[in-house]
Coordinates of N, CA and C in Angstrom, one line a residue:
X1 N -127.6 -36.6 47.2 CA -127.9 -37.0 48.6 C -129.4 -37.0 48.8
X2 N -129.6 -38.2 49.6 CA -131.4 -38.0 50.2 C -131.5 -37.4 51.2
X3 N -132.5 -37.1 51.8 CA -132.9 -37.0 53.4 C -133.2 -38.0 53.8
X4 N -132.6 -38.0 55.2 CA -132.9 -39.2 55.8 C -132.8 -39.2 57.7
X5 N -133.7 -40.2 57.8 CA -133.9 -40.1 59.2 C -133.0 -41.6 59.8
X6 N -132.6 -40.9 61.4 CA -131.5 -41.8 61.7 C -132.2 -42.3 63.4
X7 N -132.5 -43.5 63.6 CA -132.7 -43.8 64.8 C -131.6 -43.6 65.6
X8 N -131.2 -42.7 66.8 CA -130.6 -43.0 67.4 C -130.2 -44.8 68.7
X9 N -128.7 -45.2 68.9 CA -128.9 -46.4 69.3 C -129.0 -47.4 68.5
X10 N -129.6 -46.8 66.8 CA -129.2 -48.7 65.6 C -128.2 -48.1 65.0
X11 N -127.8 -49.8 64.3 CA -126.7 -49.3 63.1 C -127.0 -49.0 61.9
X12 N -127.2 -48.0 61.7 CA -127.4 -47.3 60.1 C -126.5 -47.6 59.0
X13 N -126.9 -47.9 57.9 CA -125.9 -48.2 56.6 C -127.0 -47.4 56.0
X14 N -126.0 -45.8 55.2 CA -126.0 -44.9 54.3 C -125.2 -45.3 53.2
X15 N -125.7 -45.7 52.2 CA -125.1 -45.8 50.5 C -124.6 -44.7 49.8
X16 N -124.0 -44.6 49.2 CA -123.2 -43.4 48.7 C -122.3 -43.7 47.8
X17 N -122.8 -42.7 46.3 CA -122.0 -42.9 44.8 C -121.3 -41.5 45.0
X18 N -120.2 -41.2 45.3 CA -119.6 -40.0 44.8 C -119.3 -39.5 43.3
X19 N -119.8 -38.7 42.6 CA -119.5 -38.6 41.3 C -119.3 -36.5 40.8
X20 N -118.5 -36.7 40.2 CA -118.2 -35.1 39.9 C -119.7 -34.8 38.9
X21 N -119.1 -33.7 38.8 CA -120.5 -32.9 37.2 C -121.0 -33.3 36.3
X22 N -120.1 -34.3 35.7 CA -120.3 -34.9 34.4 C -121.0 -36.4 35.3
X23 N -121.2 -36.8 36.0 CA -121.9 -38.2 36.8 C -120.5 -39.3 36.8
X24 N -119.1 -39.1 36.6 CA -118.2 -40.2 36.5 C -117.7 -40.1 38.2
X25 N -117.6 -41.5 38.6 CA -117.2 -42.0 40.0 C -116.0 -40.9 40.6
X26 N -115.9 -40.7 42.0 CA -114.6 -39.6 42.2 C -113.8 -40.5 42.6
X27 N -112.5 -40.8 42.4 CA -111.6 -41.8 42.9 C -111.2 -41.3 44.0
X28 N -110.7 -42.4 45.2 CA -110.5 -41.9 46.3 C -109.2 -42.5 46.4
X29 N -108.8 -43.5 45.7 CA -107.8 -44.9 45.7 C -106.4 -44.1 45.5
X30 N -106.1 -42.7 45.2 CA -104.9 -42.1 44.9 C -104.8 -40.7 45.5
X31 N -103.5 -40.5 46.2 CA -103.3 -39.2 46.9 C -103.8 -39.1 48.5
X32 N -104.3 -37.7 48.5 CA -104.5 -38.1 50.2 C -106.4 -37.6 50.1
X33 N -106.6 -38.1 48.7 CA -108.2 -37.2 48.4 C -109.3 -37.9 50.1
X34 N -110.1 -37.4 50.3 CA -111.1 -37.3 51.2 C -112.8 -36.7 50.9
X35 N -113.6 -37.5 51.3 CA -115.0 -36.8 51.7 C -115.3 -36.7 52.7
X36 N -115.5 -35.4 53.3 CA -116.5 -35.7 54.5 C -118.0 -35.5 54.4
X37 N -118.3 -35.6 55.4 CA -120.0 -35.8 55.7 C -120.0 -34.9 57.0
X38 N -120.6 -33.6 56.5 CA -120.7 -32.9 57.7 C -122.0 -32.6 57.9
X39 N -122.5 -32.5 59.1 CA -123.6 -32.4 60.1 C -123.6 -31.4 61.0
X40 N -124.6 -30.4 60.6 CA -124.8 -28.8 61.0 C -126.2 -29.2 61.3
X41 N -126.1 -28.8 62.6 CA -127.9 -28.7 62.9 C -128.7 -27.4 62.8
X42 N -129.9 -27.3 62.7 CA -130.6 -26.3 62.2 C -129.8 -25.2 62.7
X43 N -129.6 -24.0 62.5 CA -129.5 -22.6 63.0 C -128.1 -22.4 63.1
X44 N -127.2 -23.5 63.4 CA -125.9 -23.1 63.5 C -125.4 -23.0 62.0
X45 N -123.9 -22.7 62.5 CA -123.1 -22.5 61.6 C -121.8 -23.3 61.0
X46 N -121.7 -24.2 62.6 CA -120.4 -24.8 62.7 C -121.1 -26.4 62.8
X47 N -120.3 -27.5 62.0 CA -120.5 -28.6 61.7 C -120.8 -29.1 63.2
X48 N -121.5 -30.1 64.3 CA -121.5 -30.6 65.1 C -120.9 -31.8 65.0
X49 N -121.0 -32.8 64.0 CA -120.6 -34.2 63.9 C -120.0 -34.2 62.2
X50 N -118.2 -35.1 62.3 CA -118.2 -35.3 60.7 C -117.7 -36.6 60.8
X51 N -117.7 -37.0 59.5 CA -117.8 -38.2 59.3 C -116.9 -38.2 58.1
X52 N -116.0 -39.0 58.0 CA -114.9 -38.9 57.1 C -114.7 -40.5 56.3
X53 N -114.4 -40.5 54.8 CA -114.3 -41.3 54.0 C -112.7 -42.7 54.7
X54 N -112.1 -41.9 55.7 CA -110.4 -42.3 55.4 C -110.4 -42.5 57.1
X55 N -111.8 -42.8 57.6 CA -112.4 -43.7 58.8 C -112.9 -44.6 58.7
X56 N -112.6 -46.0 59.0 CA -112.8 -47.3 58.2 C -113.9 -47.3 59.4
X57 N -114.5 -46.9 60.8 CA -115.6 -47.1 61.6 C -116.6 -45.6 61.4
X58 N -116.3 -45.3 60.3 CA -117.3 -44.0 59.6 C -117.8 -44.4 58.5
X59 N -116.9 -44.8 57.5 CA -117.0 -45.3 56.3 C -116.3 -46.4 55.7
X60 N -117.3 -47.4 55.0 CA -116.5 -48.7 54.2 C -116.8 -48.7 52.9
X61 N -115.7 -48.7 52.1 CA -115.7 -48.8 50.9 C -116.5 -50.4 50.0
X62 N -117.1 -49.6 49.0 CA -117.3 -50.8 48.1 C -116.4 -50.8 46.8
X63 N -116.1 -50.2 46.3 CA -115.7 -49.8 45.6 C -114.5 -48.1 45.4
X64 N -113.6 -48.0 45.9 CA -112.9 -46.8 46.1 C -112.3 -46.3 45.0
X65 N -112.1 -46.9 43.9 CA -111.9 -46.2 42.5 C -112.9 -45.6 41.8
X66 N -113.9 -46.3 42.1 CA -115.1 -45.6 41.5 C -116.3 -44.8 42.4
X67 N -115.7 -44.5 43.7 CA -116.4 -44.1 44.6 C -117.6 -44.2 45.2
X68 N -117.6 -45.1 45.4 CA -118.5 -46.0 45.9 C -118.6 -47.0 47.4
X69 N -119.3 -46.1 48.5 CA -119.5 -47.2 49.4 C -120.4 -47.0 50.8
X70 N -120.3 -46.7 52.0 CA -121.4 -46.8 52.9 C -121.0 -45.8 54.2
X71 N -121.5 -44.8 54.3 CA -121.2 -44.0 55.7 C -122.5 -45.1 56.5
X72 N -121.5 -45.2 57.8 CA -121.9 -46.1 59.1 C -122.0 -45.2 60.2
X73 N -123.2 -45.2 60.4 CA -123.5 -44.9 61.7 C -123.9 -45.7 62.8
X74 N -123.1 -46.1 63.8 CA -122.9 -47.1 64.9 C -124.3 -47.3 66.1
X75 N -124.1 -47.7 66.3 CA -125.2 -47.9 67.5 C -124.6 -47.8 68.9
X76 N -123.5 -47.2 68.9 CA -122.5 -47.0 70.0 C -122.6 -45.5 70.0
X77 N -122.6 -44.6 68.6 CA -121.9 -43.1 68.3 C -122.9 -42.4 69.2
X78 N -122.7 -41.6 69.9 CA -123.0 -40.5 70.6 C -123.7 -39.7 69.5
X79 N -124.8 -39.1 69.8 CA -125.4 -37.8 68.6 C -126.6 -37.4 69.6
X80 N -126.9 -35.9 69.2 CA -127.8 -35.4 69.8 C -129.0 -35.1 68.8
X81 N -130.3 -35.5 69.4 CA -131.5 -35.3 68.5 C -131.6 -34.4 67.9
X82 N -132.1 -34.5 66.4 CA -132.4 -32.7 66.0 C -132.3 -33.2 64.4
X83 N -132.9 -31.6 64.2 CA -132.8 -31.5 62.2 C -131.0 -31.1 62.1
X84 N -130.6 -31.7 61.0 CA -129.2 -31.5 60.5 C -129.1 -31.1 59.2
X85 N -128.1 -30.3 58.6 CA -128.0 -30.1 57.5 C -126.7 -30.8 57.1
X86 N -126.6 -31.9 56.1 CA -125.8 -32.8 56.0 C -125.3 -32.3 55.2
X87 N -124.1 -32.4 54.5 CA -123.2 -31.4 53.3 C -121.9 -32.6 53.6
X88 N -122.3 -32.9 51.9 CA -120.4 -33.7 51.8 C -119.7 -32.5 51.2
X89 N -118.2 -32.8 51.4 CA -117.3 -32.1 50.6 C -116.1 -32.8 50.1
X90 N -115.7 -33.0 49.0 CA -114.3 -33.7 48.5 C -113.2 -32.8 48.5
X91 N -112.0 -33.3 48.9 CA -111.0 -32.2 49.4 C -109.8 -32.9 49.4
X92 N -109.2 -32.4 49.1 CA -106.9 -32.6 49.3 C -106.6 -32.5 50.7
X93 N -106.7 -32.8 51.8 CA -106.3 -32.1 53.0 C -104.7 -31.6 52.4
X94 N -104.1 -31.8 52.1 CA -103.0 -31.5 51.4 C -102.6 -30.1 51.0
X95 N -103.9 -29.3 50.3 CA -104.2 -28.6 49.2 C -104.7 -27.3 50.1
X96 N -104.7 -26.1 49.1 CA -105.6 -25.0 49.8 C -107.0 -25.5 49.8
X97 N -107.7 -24.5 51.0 CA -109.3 -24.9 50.6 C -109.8 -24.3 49.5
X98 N -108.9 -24.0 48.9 CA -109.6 -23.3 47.4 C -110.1 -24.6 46.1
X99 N -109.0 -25.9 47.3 CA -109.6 -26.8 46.2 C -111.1 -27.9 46.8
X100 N -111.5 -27.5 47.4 CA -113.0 -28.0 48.2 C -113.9 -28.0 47.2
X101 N -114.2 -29.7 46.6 CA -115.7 -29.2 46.2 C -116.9 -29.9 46.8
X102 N -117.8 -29.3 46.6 CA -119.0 -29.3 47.5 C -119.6 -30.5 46.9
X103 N -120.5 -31.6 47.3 CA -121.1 -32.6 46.4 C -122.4 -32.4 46.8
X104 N -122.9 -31.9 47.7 CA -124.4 -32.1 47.7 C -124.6 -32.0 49.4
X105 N -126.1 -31.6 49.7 CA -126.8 -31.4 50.6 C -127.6 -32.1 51.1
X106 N -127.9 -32.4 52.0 CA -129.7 -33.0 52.7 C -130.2 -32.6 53.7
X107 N -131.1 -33.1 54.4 CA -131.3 -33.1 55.8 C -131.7 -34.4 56.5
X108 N -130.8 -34.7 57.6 CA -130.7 -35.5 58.1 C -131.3 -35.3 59.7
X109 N -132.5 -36.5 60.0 CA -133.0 -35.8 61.3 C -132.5 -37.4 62.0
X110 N -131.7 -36.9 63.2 CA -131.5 -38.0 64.1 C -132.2 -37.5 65.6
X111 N -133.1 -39.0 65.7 CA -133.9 -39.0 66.6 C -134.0 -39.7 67.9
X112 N -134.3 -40.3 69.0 CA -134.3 -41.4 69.8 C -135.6 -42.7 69.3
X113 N -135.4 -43.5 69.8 CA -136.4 -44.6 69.1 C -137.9 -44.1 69.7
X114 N -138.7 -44.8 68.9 CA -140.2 -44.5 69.8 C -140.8 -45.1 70.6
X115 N -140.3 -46.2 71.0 CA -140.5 -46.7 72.0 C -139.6 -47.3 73.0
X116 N -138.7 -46.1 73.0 CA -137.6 -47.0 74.1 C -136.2 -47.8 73.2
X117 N -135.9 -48.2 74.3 CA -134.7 -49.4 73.4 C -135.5 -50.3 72.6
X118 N -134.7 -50.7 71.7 CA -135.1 -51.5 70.2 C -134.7 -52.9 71.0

């Protein structure tokens, strides 16, 4: 995962290869598998905003066998300014959380525009 800055108010397209340890694509195309994209802002503890793979107005696939495709951030979505600590996770909702794996971190700073409406 990069860091990345998000204008509050546009539409953002975030790219995204999901791939396990060895670098091979995670399939999403079978079972009830899931990623989310959770968003923790500085100091807390508890996710403020997530963003889920198996939300076609969160996320659109390009490819879902080989995990591959685009978290959307709307120019409609509500978010409040600030540093975020972004954390995907792949998961069974199905399954204990013992089967949660972590894919990666960033920081993600959503901001207002700088000069007003775009």
């Amino acid at each position: 995962m990069l860091d990345r800055t998000i204008v509050i108010g546009t539409t953002t397209h975030i790219p995204m290869t999901f791939v396990d340890a060895s670098g091979y694509g995670l399939d999403h195309s079978t079972g009830s598998r899931v990623t989310k994209l959770r968003l923790t802002l500085t100091g807390a503890t508890v996710p403020a905003y997530t963003l889920e793979t198996t939300d076609s107005g969160e996320f659109t696939w390009t490819s879902q066998t080989e995990g591959v495709g685009t978290w959307l951030f709307e120019s409609d979505d509500v978010f409040v300014a600030g540093t975020y600590k972004a954390s995907c996770i792949y998961y069974d909702p199905s399954a204990t959380p013992d089967d949660v794996l972590p894919l990666g971190e960033a920081t993600y700073i959503l901001r207002h525009p700088e000069t007003g409406p775009l």
